[in-house]
Coordinates of C-alpha atoms in Angstrom, one line a residue:
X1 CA 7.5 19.6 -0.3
X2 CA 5.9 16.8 1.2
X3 CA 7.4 13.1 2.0
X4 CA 4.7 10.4 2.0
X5 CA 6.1 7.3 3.7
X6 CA 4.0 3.8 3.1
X7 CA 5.7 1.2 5.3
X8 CA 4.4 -2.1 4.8
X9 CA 5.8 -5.7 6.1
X10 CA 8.1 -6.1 3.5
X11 CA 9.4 -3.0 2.1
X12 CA 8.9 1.1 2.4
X13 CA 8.3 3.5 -0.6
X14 CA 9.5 7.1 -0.4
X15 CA 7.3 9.5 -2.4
X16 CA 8.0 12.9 -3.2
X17 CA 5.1 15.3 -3.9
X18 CA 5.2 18.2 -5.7
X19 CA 1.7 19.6 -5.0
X20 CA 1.0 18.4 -8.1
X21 CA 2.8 15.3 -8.8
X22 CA 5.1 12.9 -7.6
X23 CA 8.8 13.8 -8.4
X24 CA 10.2 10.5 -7.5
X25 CA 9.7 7.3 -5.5
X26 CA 12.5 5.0 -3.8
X27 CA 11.7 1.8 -2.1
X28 CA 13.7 -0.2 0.8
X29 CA 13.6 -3.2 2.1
X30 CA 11.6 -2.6 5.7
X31 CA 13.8 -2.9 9.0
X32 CA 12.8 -1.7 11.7
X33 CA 16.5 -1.7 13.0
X34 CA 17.7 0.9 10.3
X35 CA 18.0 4.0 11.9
X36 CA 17.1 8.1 11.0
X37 CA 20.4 8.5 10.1
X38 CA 20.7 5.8 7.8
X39 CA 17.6 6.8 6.7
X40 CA 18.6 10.2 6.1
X41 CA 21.9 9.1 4.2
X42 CA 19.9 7.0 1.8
X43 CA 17.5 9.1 0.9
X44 CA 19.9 12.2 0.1
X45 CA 22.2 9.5 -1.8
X46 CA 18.8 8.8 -4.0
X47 CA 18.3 12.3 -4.6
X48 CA 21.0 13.6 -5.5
X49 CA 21.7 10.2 -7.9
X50 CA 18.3 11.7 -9.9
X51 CA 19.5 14.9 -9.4
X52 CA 16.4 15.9 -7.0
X53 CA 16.0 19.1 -5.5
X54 CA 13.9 19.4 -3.0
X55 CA 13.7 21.0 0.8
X56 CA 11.1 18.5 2.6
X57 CA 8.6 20.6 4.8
X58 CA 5.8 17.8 5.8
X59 CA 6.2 14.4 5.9
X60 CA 2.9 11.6 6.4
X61 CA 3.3 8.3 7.2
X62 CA 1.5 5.2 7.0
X63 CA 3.0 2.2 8.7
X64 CA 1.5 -1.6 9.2
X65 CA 5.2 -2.0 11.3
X66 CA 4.9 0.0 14.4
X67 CA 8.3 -0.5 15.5
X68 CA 9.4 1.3 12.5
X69 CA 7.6 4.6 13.3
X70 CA 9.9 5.5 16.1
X71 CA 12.8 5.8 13.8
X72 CA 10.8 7.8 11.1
X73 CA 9.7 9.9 13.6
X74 CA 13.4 11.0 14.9
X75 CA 14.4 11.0 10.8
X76 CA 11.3 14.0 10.5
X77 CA 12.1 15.3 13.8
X78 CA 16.0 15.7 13.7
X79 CA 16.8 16.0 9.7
X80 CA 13.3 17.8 8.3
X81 CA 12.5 20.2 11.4
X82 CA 9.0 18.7 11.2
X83 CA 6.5 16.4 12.9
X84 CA 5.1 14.1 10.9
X85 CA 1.4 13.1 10.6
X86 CA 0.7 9.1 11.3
X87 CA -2.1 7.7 9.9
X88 CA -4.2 5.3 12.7
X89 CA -2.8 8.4 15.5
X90 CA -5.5 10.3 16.8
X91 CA -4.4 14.0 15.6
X92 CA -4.6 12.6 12.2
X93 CA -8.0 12.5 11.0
X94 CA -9.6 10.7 8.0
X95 CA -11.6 12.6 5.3
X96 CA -14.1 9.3 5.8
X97 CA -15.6 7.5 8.1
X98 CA -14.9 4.0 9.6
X99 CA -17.8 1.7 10.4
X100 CA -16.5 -1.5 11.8
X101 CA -16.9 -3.1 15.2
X102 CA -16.0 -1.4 18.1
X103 CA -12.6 -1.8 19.8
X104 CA -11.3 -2.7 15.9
X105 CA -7.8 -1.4 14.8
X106 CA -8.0 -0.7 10.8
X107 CA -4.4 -0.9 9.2
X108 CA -3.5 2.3 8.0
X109 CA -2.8 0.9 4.5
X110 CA -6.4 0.2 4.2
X111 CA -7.5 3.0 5.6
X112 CA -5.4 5.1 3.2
X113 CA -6.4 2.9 0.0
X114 CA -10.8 3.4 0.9
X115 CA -9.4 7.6 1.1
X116 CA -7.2 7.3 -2.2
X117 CA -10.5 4.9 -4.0
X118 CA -13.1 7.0 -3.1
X119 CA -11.3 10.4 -4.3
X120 CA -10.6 8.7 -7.5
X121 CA -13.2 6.6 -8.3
X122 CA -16.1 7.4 -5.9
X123 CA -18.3 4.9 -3.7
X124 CA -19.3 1.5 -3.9
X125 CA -15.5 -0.2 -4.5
X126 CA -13.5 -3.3 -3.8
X127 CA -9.9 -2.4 -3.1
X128 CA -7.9 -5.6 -4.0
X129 CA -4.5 -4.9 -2.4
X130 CA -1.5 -7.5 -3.8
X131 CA 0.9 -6.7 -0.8
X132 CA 2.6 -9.3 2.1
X133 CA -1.3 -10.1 2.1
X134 CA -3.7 -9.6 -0.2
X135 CA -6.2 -7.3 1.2
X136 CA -9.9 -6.9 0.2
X137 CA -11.4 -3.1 0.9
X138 CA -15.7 -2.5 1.1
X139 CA -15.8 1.3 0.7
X140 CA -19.5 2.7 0.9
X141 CA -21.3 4.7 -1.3
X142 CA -19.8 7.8 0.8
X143 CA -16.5 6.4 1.0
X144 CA -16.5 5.0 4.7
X145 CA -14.5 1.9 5.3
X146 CA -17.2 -1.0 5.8
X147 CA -14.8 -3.8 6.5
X148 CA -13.6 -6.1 4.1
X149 CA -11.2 -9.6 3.6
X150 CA -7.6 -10.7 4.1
X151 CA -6.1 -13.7 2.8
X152 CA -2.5 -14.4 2.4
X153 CA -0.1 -12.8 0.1
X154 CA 1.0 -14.5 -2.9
X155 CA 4.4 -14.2 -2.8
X156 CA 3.8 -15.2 1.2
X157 CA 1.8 -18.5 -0.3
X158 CA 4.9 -19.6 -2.7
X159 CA 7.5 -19.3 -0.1
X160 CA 5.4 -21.1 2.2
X161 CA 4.8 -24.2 0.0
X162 CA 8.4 -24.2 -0.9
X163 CA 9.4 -24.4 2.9
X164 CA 6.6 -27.0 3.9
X165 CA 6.9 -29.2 1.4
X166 CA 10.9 -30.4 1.1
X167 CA 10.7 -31.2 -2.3
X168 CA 9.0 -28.1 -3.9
X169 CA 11.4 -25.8 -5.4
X170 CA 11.1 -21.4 -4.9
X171 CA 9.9 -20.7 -7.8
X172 CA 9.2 -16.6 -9.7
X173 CA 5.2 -15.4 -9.8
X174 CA 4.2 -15.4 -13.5
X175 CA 1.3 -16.6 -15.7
X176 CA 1.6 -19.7 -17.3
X177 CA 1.1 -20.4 -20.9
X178 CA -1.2 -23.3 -20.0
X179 CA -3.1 -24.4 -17.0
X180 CA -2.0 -28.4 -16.9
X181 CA 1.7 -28.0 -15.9
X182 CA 4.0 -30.6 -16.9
X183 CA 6.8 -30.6 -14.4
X184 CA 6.5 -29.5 -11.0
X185 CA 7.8 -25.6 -11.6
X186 CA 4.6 -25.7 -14.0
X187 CA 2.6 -27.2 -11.7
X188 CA 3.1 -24.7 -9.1
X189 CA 2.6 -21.6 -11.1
X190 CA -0.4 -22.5 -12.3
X191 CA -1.4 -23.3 -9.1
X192 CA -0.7 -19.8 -7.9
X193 CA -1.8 -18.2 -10.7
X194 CA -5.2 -19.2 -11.2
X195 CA -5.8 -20.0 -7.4
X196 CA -5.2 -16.5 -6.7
X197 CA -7.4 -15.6 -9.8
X198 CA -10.3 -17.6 -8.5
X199 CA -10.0 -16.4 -4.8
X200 CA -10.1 -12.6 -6.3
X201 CA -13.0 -13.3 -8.2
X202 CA -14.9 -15.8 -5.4
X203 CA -14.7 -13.1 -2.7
X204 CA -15.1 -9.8 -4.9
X205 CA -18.4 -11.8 -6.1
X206 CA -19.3 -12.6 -1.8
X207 CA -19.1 -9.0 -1.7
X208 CA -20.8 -7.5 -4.3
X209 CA -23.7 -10.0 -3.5
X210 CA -23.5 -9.1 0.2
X211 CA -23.3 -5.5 -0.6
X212 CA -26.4 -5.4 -3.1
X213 CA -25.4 -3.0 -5.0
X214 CA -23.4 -3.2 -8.1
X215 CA -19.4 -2.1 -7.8
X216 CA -16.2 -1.4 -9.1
X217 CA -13.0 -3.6 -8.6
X218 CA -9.6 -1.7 -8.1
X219 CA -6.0 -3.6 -8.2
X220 CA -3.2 -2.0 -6.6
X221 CA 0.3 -3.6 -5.5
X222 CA 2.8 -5.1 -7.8
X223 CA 1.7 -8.2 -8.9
X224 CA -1.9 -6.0 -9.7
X225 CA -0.7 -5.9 -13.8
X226 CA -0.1 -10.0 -13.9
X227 CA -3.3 -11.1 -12.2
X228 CA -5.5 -8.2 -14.8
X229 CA -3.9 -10.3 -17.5
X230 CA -5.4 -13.2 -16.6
X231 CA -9.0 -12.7 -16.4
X232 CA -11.0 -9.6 -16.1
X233 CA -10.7 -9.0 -12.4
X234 CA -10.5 -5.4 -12.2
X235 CA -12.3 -1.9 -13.4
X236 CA -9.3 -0.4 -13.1
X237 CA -5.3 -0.9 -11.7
X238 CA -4.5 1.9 -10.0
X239 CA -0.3 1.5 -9.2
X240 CA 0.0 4.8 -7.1
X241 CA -3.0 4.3 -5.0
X242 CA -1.5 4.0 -1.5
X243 CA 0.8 7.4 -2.2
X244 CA -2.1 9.2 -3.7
X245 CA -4.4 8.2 -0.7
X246 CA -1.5 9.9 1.8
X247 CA -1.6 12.9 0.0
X248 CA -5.5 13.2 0.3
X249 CA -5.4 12.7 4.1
X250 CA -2.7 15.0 4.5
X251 CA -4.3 18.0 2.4
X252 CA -7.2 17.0 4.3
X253 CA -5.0 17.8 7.5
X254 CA -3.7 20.7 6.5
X255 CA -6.9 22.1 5.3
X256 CA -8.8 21.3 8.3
X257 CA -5.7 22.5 11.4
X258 CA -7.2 24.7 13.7
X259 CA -6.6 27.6 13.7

């Protein structure tokens, strides 16, 4: 059975795979202070709760948190028997290639999301990631990573112009029923809302003019859903994308170990 681990800056998913589908995913808030065993103790709780059973042979991880990895590591290591396969760590090797400039360091999220869009939708994509930042993937026509946008993450944005600005309050992510708010809580989401619509179409439209040829628009994340409804921004939303793209690099892997 195999453990895919996606830890991004604000929270980890579990996902179990079957070798041919995903029996369950858990998420948790990411800490880098939580150790293997509380790690361990979680996870069990979870699976036994949905009454899970599974012996864990080989586990892949894909971390934006380094400091996390350690702890991962000894939760493989000491509870699993295994050593797990890090995705940016040279012994784990991409089914694609990676053209950026030299001396560049790729976060393995993106790198994972250009291996999990080109396996399901082929070449010539934008990967529009709704995460702590919202993350803008160019994969080829043969699925190599060709570089791509970050801005900042919308949930990053709202809490930022709550704590700058002493009288704006925290308000929830959701589409407003109008554009021209009329209080400030109205105000704000609409703001949000269609900023982050425009800045999705402005720089998926950059790209596909820069890349001359025409392509495909992919939304993954969790907020992915409410920004489709607004206007059509994506080809397709693809929730699993990240797990999927773990299990294609370590198949890949596994396929490709020496023997």
């Amino acid at each position: 059975m195999l453990l895919a681990i996606d830890c991004g800056n604000t929270n980890t998913v579990f996902s179990l795979w079957d070798g041919t589908r995903f029996l369950a995913t858990w998420r948790t808030a990411t800490d880098h202070r939580r150790t293997a065993d509380q790690y361990f103790v979680w996870l069990t709780s979870l699976m036994q709760l949905q009454k899970v059973e599974a012996r864990i042979t080989d586990v892949i991880i894909s971390s934006t948190v380094p400091r996390v990895v350690f702890n991962l590591r000894v939760l493989c290591n000491r509870y699993f028997d295994c050593r797990p396969r890090v995705v940016g760590k040279p012994d784990c090797r991409l089914p694609v290639d990676v053209r950026v400039d030299p001396g560049t360091l790729v976060g393995p999220d993106r790198l994972v999301n250009t291996v999990a869009g080109f396996d399901r939708h082929g070449g010539d994509l934008i990967v529009v990631d709704f995460g702590t930042a919202t993350t803008f993937d160019v994969v080829d026509s043969d699925g190599a990573y060709i570089g791509g946008a970050i801005a900042p993450g919308v949930n990053l944005s709202m809490e930022a112009l709550h704590m700058a600005a002493a009288a704006l309050p925290h308000v929830d992510v959701t589409r407003p029923e109008v554009v021209i708010g009329k209080n400030t809580v109205a105000c704000m989401q609409s703001g949000i809302f269609w900023g982050y619509v425009g800045l999705v179409q402005g720089i998926s439209n950059q790209i596909k003019a820069e890349h001359g040829r025409p392509m495909k628009v992919i939304g993954t994340g969790g907020l992915a859903p409410l920004f489709a409804s607004g206007e059509a921004l994506f080809d397709a939303i693809d929730d699993d994308l990240t797990m999927h793209g773990l299990v294609v690099v370590h198949n890949y892997n596994k396929e490709n170990e020496p023997l």
